[in-house]
Amino acid sequence: MQVRCDKLNTHLKSSPLSPIYCVSGDELLLVQTACDHIRSHAKKQNFSEREVFYAESGFNWQMLLAHSNNYGLFAEKQIL
C-alpha cells in the first residue's frame, strides 16, 4: 500500500504497524521526516532496539537474515 507523507501520521494512528516500510522520495527532508514518524510510532509500541543496514553493492543479505532471527537479550522488539 502506498501512503503519501502527508497521510502517514493518520495511517500510523489508524492501523497496526506493518512488518515492513519502504520509504523513498526525491525530497530528503520528507524521507527523513517519514522515517522519524515511523520510528516514533514503533517506539510507542515498545520497539526498543534499532539496527541500521545499508544495502550497497556486495551487501551480505545472509547477515541481515541472521540479525532478523537473533533476538536481543533485553529488547522485546527491534527495528532493522
mmCIF file of C-alpha atoms in Angstrom:
data_model
loop_
_atom_site.group_PDB
_atom_site.id
_atom_site.type_symbol
_atom_site.label_atom_id
_atom_site.label_comp_id
_atom_site.label_asym_id
_atom_site.label_seq_id
_atom_site.Cartn_x
_atom_site.Cartn_y
_atom_site.Cartn_z
ATOM 1 C CA MET A 1 0.000 0.000 0.000
ATOM 2 C CA GLN A 2 1.346 3.405 -0.918
ATOM 3 C CA VAL A 3 0.964 6.134 1.707
ATOM 4 C CA ARG A 4 1.860 9.743 0.995
ATOM 5 C CA CYS A 5 3.958 11.617 3.550
ATOM 6 C CA ASP A 6 1.126 13.974 4.470
ATOM 7 C CA LYS A 7 -1.144 10.982 5.264
ATOM 8 C CA LEU A 8 1.467 8.921 7.135
ATOM 9 C CA ASN A 9 0.527 10.047 10.656
ATOM 10 C CA THR A 10 -3.128 9.246 10.039
ATOM 11 C CA HIS A 11 -2.174 5.845 8.650
ATOM 12 C CA LEU A 12 0.072 5.040 11.631
ATOM 13 C CA LYS A 13 -2.582 6.056 14.160
ATOM 14 C CA SER A 14 -5.442 4.200 12.484
ATOM 15 C CA SER A 15 -3.787 0.875 11.640
ATOM 16 C CA PRO A 16 -1.331 -1.504 13.283
ATOM 17 C CA LEU A 17 2.348 -1.178 12.475
ATOM 18 C CA SER A 18 3.203 -3.008 9.251
ATOM 19 C CA PRO A 19 6.045 -5.545 9.260
ATOM 20 C CA ILE A 20 7.985 -3.526 6.679
ATOM 21 C CA TYR A 21 8.068 0.025 5.378
ATOM 22 C CA CYS A 22 9.935 1.104 2.247
ATOM 23 C CA VAL A 23 10.428 4.853 2.302
ATOM 24 C CA SER A 24 11.552 6.598 -0.863
ATOM 25 C CA GLY A 25 11.396 10.012 -2.448
ATOM 26 C CA ASP A 26 13.278 12.857 -4.079
ATOM 27 C CA GLU A 27 12.986 15.194 -1.075
ATOM 28 C CA LEU A 28 15.470 14.082 1.585
ATOM 29 C CA LEU A 29 13.737 16.089 4.317
ATOM 30 C CA LEU A 30 10.400 14.352 3.624
ATOM 31 C CA VAL A 31 12.090 10.929 3.642
ATOM 32 C CA GLN A 32 13.767 11.677 6.979
ATOM 33 C CA THR A 33 10.512 13.010 8.430
ATOM 34 C CA ALA A 34 8.617 9.894 7.348
ATOM 35 C CA CYS A 35 11.282 7.651 8.894
ATOM 36 C CA ASP A 36 11.151 9.676 12.116
ATOM 37 C CA HIS A 37 7.367 9.261 12.293
ATOM 38 C CA ILE A 38 7.599 5.509 11.760
ATOM 39 C CA ARG A 39 10.330 5.149 14.407
ATOM 40 C CA SER A 40 8.364 7.298 16.853
ATOM 41 C CA HIS A 41 5.259 5.189 16.366
ATOM 42 C CA ALA A 42 7.288 1.983 16.754
ATOM 43 C CA LYS A 43 8.818 3.305 19.984
ATOM 44 C CA LYS A 44 5.319 3.855 21.367
ATOM 45 C CA GLN A 45 4.648 0.176 20.610
ATOM 46 C CA ASN A 46 7.651 -0.946 22.699
ATOM 47 C CA PHE A 47 10.245 -1.345 19.949
ATOM 48 C CA SER A 48 13.364 -0.768 21.998
ATOM 49 C CA GLU A 49 16.266 -1.781 19.743
ATOM 50 C CA ARG A 50 17.325 -0.461 16.328
ATOM 51 C CA GLU A 51 19.963 -1.676 13.888
ATOM 52 C CA VAL A 52 20.765 0.052 10.606
ATOM 53 C CA PHE A 53 21.972 -1.747 7.483
ATOM 54 C CA TYR A 54 22.976 -0.122 4.193
ATOM 55 C CA ALA A 55 22.211 -2.318 1.176
ATOM 56 C CA GLU A 56 25.037 -1.297 -1.126
ATOM 57 C CA SER A 57 26.964 -3.229 -3.725
ATOM 58 C CA GLY A 58 28.143 -6.528 -2.241
ATOM 59 C CA PHE A 59 25.694 -6.385 0.677
ATOM 60 C CA ASN A 60 25.548 -9.635 2.639
ATOM 61 C CA TRP A 61 21.833 -10.496 2.756
ATOM 62 C CA GLN A 62 22.525 -13.562 4.903
ATOM 63 C CA MET A 63 23.811 -11.231 7.620
ATOM 64 C CA LEU A 64 20.513 -9.329 7.557
ATOM 65 C CA LEU A 65 18.567 -12.579 7.853
ATOM 66 C CA ALA A 66 20.771 -13.704 10.733
ATOM 67 C CA HIS A 67 20.165 -10.428 12.581
ATOM 68 C CA SER A 68 16.425 -10.676 11.997
ATOM 69 C CA ASN A 69 16.376 -14.136 13.580
ATOM 70 C CA ASN A 70 18.501 -13.143 16.598
ATOM 71 C CA TYR A 71 16.552 -11.558 19.391
ATOM 72 C CA GLY A 72 18.213 -9.103 21.740
ATOM 73 C CA LEU A 73 18.708 -10.199 25.316
ATOM 74 C CA PHE A 74 16.883 -7.209 26.776
ATOM 75 C CA ALA A 75 14.892 -5.928 23.799
ATOM 76 C CA GLU A 76 11.423 -7.268 23.174
ATOM 77 C CA LYS A 77 11.014 -5.802 19.702
ATOM 78 C CA GLN A 78 13.584 -4.474 17.277
ATOM 79 C CA ILE A 79 13.717 -2.271 14.204
ATOM 80 C CA LEU A 80 16.025 -3.424 11.435
#
